[in-house]
CSV table of C-alpha atoms in Angstrom, one decimal:
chain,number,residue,atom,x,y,z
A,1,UNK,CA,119.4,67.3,118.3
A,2,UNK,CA,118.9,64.3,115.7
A,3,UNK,CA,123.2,63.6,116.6
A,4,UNK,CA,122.4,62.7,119.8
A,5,UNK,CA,119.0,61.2,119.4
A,6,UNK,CA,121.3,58.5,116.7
A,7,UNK,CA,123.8,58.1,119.2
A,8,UNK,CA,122.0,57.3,122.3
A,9,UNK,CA,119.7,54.4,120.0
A,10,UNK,CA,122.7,52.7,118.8
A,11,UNK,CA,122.6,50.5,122.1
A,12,UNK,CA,119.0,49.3,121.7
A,13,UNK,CA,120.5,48.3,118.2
A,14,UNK,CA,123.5,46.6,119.0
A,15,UNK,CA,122.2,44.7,122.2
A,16,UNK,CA,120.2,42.7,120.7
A,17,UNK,CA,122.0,42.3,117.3
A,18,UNK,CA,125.3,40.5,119.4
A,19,UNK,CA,122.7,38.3,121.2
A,20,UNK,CA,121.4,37.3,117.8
A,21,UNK,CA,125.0,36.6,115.9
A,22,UNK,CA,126.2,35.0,119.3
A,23,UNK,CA,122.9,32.7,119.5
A,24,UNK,CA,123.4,31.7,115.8
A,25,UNK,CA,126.7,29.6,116.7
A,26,UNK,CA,125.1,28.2,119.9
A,27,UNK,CA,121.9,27.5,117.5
A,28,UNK,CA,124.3,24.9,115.2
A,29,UNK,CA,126.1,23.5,118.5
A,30,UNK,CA,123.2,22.5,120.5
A,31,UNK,CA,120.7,20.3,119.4
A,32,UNK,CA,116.2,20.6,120.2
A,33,UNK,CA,114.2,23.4,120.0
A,34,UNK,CA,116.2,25.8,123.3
A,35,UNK,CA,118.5,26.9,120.3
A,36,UNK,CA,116.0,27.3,117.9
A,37,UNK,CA,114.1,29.6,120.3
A,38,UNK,CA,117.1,31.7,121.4
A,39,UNK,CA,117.4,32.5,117.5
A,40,UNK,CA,113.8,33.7,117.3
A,41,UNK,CA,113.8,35.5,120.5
A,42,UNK,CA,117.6,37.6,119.1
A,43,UNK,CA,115.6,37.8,115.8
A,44,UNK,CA,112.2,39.3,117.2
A,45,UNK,CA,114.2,41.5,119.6
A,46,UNK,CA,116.6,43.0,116.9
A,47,UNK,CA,113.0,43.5,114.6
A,48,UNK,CA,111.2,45.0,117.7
A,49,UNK,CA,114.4,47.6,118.2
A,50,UNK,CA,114.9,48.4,114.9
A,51,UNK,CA,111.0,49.5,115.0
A,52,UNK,CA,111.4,51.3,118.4
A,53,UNK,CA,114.3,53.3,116.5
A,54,UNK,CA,112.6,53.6,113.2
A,55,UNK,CA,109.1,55.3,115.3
A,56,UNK,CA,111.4,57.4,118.0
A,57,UNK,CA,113.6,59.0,114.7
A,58,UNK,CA,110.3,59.8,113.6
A,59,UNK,CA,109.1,61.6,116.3
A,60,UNK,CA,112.1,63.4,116.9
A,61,UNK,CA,111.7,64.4,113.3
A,62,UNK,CA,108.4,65.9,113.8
A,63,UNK,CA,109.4,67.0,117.1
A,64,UNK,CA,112.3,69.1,115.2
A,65,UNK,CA,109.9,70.1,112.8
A,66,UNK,CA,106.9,71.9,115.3
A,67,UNK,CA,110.0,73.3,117.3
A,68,UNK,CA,111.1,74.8,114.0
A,69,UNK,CA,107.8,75.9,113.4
A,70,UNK,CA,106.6,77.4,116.6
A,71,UNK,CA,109.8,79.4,116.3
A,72,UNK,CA,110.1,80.6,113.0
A,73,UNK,CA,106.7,81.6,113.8
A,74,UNK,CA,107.6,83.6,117.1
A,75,UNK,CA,110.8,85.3,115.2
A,76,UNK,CA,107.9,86.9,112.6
A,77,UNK,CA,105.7,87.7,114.9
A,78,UNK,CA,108.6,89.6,116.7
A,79,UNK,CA,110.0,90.9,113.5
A,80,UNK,CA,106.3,92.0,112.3
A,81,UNK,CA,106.0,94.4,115.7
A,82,UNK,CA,109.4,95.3,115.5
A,83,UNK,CA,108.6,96.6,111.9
A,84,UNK,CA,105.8,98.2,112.7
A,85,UNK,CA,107.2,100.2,115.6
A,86,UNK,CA,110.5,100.7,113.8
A,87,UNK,CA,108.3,102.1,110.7
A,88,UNK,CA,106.3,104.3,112.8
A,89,UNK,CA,109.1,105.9,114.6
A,90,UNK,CA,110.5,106.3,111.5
A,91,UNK,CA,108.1,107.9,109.9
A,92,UNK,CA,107.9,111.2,112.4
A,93,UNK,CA,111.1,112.2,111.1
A,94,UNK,CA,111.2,111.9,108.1
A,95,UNK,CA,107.5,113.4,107.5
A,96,UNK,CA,109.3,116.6,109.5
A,97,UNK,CA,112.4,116.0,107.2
A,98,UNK,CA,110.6,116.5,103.7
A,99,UNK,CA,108.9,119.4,105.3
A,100,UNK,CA,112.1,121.4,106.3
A,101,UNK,CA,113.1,120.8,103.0
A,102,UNK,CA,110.2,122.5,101.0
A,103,UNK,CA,110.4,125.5,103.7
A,104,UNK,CA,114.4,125.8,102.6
A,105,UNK,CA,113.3,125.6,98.7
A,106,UNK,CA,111.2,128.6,99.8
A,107,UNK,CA,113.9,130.2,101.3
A,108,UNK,CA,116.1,129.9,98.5
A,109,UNK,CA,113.7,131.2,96.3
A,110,UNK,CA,113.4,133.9,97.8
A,111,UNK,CA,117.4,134.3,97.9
A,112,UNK,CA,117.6,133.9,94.4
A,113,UNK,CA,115.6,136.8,94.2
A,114,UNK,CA,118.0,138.8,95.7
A,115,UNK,CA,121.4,139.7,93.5
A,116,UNK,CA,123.5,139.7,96.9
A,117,UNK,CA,123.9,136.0,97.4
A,118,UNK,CA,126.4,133.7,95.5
A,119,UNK,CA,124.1,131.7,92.8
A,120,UNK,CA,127.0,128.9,92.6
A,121,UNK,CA,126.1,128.4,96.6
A,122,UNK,CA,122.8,128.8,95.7
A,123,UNK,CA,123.0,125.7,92.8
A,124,UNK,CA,125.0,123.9,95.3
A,125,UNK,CA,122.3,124.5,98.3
A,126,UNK,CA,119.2,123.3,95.6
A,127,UNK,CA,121.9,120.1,94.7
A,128,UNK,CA,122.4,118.9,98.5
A,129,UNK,CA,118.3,119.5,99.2
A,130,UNK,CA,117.6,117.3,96.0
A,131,UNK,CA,119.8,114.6,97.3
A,132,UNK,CA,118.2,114.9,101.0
A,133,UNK,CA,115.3,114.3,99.4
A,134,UNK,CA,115.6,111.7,97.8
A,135,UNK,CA,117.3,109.9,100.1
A,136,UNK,CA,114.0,110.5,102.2
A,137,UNK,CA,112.1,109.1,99.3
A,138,UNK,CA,114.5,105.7,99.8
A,139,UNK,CA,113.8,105.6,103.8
A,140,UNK,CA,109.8,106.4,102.7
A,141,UNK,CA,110.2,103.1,100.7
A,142,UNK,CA,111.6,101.3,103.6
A,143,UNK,CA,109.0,102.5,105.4
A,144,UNK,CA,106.6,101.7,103.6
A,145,UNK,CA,108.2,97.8,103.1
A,146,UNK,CA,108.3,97.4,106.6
A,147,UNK,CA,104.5,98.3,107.1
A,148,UNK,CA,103.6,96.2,104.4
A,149,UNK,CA,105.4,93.1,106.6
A,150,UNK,CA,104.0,94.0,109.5
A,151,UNK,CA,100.3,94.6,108.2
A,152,UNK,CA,97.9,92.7,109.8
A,153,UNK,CA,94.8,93.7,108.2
A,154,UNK,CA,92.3,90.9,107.5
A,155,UNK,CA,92.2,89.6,103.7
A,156,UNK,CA,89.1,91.4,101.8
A,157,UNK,CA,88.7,87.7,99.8
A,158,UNK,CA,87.0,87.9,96.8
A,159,UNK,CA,86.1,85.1,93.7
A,160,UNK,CA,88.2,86.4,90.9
A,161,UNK,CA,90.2,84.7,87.9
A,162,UNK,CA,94.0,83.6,88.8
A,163,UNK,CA,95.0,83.9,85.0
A,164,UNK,CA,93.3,87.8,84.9
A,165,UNK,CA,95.6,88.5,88.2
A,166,UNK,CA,98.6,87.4,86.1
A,167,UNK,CA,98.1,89.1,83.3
A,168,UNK,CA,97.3,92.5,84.6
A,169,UNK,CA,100.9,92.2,86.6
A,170,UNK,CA,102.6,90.9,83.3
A,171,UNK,CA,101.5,93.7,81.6
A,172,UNK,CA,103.2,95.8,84.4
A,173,UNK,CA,106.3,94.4,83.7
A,174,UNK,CA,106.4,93.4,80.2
A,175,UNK,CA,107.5,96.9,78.4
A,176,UNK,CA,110.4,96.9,81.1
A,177,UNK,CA,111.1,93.7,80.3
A,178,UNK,CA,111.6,93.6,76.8
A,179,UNK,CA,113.7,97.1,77.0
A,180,UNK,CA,116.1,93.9,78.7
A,181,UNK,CA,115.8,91.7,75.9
A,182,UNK,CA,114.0,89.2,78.6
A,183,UNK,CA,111.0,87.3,77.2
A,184,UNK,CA,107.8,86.8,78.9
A,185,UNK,CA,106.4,83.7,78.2
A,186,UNK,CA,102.5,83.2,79.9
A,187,UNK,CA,101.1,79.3,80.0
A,188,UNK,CA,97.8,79.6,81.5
A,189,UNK,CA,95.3,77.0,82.0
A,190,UNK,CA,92.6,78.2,80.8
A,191,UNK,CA,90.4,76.0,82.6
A,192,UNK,CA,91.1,76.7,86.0
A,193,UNK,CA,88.5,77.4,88.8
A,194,UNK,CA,87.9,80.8,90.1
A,195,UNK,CA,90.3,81.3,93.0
A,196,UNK,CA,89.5,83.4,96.7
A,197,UNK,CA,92.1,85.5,97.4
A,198,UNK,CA,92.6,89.0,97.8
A,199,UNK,CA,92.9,90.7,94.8
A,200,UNK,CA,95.3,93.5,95.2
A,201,UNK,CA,97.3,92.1,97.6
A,202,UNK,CA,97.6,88.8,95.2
A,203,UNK,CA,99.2,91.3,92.4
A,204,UNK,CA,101.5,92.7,94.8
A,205,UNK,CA,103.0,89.3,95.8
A,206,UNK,CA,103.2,87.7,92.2
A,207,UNK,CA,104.7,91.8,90.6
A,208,UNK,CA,107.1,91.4,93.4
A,209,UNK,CA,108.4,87.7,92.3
A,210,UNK,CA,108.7,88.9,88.6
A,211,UNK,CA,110.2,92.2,89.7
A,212,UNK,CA,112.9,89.3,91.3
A,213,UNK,CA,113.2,87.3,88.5
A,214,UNK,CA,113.7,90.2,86.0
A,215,UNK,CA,116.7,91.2,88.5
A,216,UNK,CA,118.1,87.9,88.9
A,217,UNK,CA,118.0,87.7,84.7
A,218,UNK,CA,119.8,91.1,84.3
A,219,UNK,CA,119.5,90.7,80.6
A,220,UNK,CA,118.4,88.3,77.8
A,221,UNK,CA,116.6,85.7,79.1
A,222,UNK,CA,113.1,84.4,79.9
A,223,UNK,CA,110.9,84.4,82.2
A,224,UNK,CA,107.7,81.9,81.9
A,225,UNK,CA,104.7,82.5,84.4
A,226,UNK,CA,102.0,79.4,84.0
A,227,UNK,CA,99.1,78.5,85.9
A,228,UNK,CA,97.5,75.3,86.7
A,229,UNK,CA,95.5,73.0,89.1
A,230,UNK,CA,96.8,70.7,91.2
A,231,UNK,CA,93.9,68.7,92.6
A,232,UNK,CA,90.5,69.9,94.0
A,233,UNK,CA,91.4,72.5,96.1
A,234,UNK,CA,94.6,74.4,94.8
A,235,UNK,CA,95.7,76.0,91.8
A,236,UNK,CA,99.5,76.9,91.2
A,237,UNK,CA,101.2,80.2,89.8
A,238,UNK,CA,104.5,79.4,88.9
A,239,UNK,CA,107.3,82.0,88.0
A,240,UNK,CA,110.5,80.8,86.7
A,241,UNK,CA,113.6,82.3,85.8
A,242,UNK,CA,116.8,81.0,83.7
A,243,UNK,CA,118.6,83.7,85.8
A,244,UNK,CA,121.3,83.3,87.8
A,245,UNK,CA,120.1,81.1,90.6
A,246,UNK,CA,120.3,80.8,94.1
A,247,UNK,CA,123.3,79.0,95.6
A,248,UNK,CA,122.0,76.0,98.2
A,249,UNK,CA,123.2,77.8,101.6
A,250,UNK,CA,121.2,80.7,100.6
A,251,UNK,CA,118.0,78.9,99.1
A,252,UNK,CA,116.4,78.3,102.5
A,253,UNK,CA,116.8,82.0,104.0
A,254,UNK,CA,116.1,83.8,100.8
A,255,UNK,CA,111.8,84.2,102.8
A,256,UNK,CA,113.9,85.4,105.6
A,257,UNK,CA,113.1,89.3,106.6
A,258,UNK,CA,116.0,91.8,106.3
A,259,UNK,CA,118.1,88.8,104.2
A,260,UNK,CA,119.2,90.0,100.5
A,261,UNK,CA,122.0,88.5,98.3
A,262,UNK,CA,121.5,92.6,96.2
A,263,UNK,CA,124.6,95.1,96.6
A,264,UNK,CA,123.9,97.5,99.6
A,265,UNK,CA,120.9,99.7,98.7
A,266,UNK,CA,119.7,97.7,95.7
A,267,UNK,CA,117.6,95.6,98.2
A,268,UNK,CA,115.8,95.3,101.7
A,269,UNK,CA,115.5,92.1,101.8
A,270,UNK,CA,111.8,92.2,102.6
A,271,UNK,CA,110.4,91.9,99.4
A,272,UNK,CA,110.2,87.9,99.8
A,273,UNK,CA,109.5,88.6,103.4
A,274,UNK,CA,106.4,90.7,102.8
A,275,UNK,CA,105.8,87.6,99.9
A,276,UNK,CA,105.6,84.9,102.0
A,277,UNK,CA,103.7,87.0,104.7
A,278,UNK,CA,100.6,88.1,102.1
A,279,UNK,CA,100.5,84.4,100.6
A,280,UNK,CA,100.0,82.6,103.8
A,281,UNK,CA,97.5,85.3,104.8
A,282,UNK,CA,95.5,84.5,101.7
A,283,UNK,CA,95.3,80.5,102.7
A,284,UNK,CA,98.3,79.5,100.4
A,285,UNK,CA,101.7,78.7,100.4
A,286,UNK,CA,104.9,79.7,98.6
A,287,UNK,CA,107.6,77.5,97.7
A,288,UNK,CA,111.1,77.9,96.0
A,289,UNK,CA,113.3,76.0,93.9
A,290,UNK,CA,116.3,76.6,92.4
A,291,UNK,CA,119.9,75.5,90.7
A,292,UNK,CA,122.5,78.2,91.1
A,293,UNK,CA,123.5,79.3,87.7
A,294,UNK,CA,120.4,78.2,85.6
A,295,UNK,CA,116.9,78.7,87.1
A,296,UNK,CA,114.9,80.1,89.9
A,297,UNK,CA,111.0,78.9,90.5
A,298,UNK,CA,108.5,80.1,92.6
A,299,UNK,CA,105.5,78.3,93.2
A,300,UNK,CA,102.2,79.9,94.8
A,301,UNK,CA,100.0,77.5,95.8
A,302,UNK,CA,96.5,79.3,96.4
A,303,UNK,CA,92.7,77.8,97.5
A,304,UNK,CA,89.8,77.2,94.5
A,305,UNK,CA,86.8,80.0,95.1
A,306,UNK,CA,83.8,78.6,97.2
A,307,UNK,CA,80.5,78.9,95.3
A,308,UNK,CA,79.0,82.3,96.1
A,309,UNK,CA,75.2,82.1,96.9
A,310,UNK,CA,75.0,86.0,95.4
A,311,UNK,CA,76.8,87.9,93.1
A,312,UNK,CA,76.3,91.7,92.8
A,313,UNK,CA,77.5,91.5,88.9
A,314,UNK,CA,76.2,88.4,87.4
B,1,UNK,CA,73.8,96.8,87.5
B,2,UNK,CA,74.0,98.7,90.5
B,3,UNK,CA,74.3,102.7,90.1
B,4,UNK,CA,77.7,103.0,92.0
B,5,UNK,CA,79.9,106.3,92.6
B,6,UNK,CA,83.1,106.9,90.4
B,7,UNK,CA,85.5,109.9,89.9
B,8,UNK,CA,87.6,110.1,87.0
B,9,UNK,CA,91.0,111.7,87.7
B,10,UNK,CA,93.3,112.4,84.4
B,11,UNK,CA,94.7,115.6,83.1
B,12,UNK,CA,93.6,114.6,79.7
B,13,UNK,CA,90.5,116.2,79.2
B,14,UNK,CA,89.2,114.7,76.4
B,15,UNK,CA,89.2,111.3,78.1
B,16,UNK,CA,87.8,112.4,80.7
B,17,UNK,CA,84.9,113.6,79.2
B,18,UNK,CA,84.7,110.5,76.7
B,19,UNK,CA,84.8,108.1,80.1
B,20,UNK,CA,82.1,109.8,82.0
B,21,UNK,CA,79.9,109.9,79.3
B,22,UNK,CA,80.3,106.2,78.7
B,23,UNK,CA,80.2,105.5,82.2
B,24,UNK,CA,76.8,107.5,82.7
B,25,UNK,CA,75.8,105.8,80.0
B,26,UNK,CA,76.4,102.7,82.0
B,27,UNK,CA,74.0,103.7,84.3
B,28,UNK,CA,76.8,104.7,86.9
B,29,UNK,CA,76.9,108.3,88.7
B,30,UNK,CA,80.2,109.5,87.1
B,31,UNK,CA,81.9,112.5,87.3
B,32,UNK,CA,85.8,113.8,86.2
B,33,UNK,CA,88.6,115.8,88.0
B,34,UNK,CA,91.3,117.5,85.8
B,35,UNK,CA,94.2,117.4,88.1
B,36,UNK,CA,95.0,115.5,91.5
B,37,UNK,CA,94.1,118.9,93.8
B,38,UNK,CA,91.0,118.9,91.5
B,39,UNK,CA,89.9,115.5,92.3
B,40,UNK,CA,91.0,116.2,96.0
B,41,UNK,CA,88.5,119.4,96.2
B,42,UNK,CA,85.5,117.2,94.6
B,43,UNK,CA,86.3,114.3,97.5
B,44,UNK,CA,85.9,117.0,100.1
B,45,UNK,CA,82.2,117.4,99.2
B,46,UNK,CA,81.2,114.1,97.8
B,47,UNK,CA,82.0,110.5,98.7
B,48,UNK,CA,82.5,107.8,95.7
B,49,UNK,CA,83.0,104.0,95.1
B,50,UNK,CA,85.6,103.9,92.4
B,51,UNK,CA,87.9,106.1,91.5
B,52,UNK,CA,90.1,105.8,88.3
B,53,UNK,CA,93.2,107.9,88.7
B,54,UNK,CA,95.8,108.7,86.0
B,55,UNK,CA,99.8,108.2,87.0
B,56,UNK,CA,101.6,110.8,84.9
B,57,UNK,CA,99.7,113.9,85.5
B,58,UNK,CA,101.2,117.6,86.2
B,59,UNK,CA,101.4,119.0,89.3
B,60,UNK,CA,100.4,116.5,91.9
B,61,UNK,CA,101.8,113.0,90.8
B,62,UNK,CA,98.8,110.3,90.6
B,63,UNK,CA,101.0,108.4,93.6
B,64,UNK,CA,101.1,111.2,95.2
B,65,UNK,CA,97.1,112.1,94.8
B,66,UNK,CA,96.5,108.3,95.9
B,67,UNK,CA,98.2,109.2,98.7
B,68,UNK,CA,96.4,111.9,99.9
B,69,UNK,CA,93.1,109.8,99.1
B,70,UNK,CA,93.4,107.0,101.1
B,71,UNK,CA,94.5,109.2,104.0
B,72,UNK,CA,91.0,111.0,103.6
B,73,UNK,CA,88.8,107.8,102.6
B,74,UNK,CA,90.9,104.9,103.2
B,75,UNK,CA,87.9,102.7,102.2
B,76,UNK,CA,87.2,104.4,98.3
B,77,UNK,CA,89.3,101.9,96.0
B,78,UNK,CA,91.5,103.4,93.2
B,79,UNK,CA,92.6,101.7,90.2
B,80,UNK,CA,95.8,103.3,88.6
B,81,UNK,CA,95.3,104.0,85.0
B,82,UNK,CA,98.4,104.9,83.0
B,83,UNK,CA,99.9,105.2,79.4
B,84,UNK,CA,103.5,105.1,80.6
B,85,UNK,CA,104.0,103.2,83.3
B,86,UNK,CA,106.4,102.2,85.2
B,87,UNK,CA,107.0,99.1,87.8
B,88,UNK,CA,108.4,101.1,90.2
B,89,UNK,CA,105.2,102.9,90.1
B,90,UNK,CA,103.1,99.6,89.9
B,91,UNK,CA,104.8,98.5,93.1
B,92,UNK,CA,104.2,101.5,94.8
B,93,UNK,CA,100.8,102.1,93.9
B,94,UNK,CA,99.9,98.6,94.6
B,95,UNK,CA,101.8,99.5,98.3
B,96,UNK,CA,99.8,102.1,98.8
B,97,UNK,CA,96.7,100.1,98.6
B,98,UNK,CA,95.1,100.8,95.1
B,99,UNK,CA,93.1,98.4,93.9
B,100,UNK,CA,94.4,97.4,90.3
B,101,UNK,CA,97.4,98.9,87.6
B,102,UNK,CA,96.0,99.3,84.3
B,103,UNK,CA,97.7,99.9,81.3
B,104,UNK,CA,95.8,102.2,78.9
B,105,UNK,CA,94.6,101.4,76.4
B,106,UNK,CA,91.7,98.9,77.9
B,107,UNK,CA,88.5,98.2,76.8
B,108,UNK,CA,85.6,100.2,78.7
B,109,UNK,CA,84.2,96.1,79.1
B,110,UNK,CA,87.4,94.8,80.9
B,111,UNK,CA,87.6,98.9,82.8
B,112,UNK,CA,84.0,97.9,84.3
B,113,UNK,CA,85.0,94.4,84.8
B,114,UNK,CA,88.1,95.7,87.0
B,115,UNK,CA,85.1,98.8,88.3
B,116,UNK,CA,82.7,96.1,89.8
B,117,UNK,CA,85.4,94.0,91.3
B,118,UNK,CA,86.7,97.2,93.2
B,119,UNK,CA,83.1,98.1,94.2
B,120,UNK,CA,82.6,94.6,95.8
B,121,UNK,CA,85.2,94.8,97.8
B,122,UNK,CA,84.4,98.5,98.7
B,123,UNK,CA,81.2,96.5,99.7
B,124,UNK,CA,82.4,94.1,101.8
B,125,UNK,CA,84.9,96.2,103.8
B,126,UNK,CA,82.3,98.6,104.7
B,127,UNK,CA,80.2,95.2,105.5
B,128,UNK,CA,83.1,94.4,108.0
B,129,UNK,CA,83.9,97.7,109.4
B,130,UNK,CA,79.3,98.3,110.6
């Protein structure tokens, strides 16, 4: 769209640009003030043009921009009902599944009971439920994900401290962390405002972007979470990586759901999704920045508390 | 403070009983369940806030007991409380709507801190939902 918006200006430009260079000869040939004028009139219409240009790119910029918008917003929309009917469907089965499998551990039970039957075939029969069921236990997940994406439920927005959110997820992850030889490194402002937000939905988003930077580290590394304000109505969590990076062609799809740079079955690629999804619930924004090879940052930009006029716990 | 409901749900008794003193103590109605069925049965007949729930626990899993909570009283708020926990069981736990994961040891002061914060937003749920 911005090609051919280019192209078609380029006559308004040119136009009035050869009636300028052709006037300028003329301008030194003829003598009194027509010349003069015809240089001024080339000049202005060459300014005017270049403004027309400047102000129509600019709209076709934003123009590109709402379109991009309105329909990124229309694909997650669709995506979030197609979730939530794909997890419900889903989860019929599989609820049926797990139960067929605890009435054939009963049966088995039972058969081992009995001297008659094989208790190799047996072992194999207990092997092959254990795998069914935990490959139910990996579609649950996915289940689960997929509701989480799709969940519309209203915020429950409470005043609460952005540093004590981070540091009851940290402490989540830190044993696992250091049994990878990756450090956690925490620089809160201590001074920040109270933040509104949703409490538990808050620590899911910010485990879930350490859980990824832990992944994208393997092993020995760091990972350094800070906090800080920005200006009078935001305050920032910031988790960054010196993992492996995300390469440019995949930086701007990595909030995209169902997208995942993980081997098969290592990832859904709704984690970031379901990120992006709770964060702009809460009022905020989530940004990422990254250098393939060296770092990965993700920034969560979240609204200061409004003064409560009652608090039950003061 | 107000006197607010909570169930304590750990298989190790002695904290149990430790934690429901000191919570009564508190001026809160407490009470403790030994196992995840245990604290199930005691739901049946009583409603509560807060309830703390252990992870690692015999029997019936706490993710599996939070489960079964929020399908009976979707609106009580649960904070996981664990000695050996896991991410996997943070995330899921977190998934399945408890409130906080909280790694033993913790202070009864920064417990009540984390207690309050889940009763409010019991509060204003049940504010909505009238």
């Amino acid at each position: 769209m911005s090609d051919s918006m280019n192209f078609s200006n380029v006559k308004y430009f040119f136009l009035p640009t050869i009636l300028l260079v052709s006037s300028l000869p003329l301008g030194l040939l003829a003598n009194g003030s027509f010349a003069l004028l015809a240089i001024l009139l080339s000049g202005l219409s060459a300014f005017q043009t270049i403004r027309l240009l400047k102000r129509n790119g600019v709209r076709e910029t934003e123009k590109v921009e709402l379109d991009s918008f309105s329909c990124r917003n229309q694909i997650f929309s669709s995506v979030d009902q197609l979730s939530a009917g794909i997890a419900h469907e889903i989860n019929n089965p599989l609820g049926i599944i797990s139960q067929e499998i605890e009435w054939l551990r009963h049966i088995l039970k039972k058969q081992e009971i009995s001297s008659s039957v094989d208790r190799k075939d047996l072992d194999d029969c207990e092997d092959s439920l254990m795998e069914i069921s935990r490959q139910v236990d990996r579609c649950n997940e996915i289940v689960q994900k997929l509701l989480s994406l799709a969940r519309q439920v209203e915020p429950v927005i409470q005043e609460v401290e952005a540093n004590d959110v981070v540091l009851s997820v940290l402490e989540i992850v830190n044993r696992e962390a250091r049994d990878f030889n990756i450090n956690i490194v925490a620089q809160l402002d201590e001074s920040l405002p109270p933040i509104s937000t949703d409490p538990p939905l808050l620590r899911q988003a910010v485990l879930n972007l350490l859980v990824n930077a832990r992944q994208a580290i393997e092993r020995d590394g760091e990972i350094c979470v800070s906090t800080r304000r920005t200006d009078s109505e935001f305050v920032e969590i910031e988790i960054r990586d010196n993992g492996c990076g995300i390469s440019p062609e995949n930086l701007n799809r990595v909030f995209t759901p169902f997208f995942s740079t993980k081997p098969e079955g290592k990832g859904s690629g709704l984690g970031l999704a379901i990120c992006r999804g709770i964060i702009e619930r809460l009022g905020g924004e989530i940004t990422v920045e990254s250098e393939f090879g060296k770092f990965t940052a993700f920034t969560i930009k979240l609204p200061v508390g409004k003064k409560k006029e009652r608090s039950l716990f003061v | 403070m107000e006197k607010y409901r909570v169930l304590i749900i750990d298989d190790e008794e002695d904290f149990v009983e430790t934690i429901v003193k000191r919570l009564r103590d508190r001026g809160l109605d407490a009470e403790g369940a030994l196992s995840g069925p245990e604290g199930l049965q005691i739901l049946e007949n009583k409603d509560f806030d807060v309830i703390i729930l252990d992870v690692k626990m015999p029997k019936m899993s706490g993710i599996e007991t939070l489960r079964e909570i929020k399908k009976k009283k979707p609106l009580v708020e649960v904070i996981m409380l664990t000695g050996h926990g896991s991410v996997e069981s943070g995330i899921q736990g977190l998934q399945l709507g408890a409130f906080n994961y909280v790694m033993k040891p913790v202070p009864l002061d920064e417990l009540l801190k984390q207690m309050n914060q889940a009763y409010e937003r019991k509060l204003i749920e049940e504010e909505r939902n009238h």
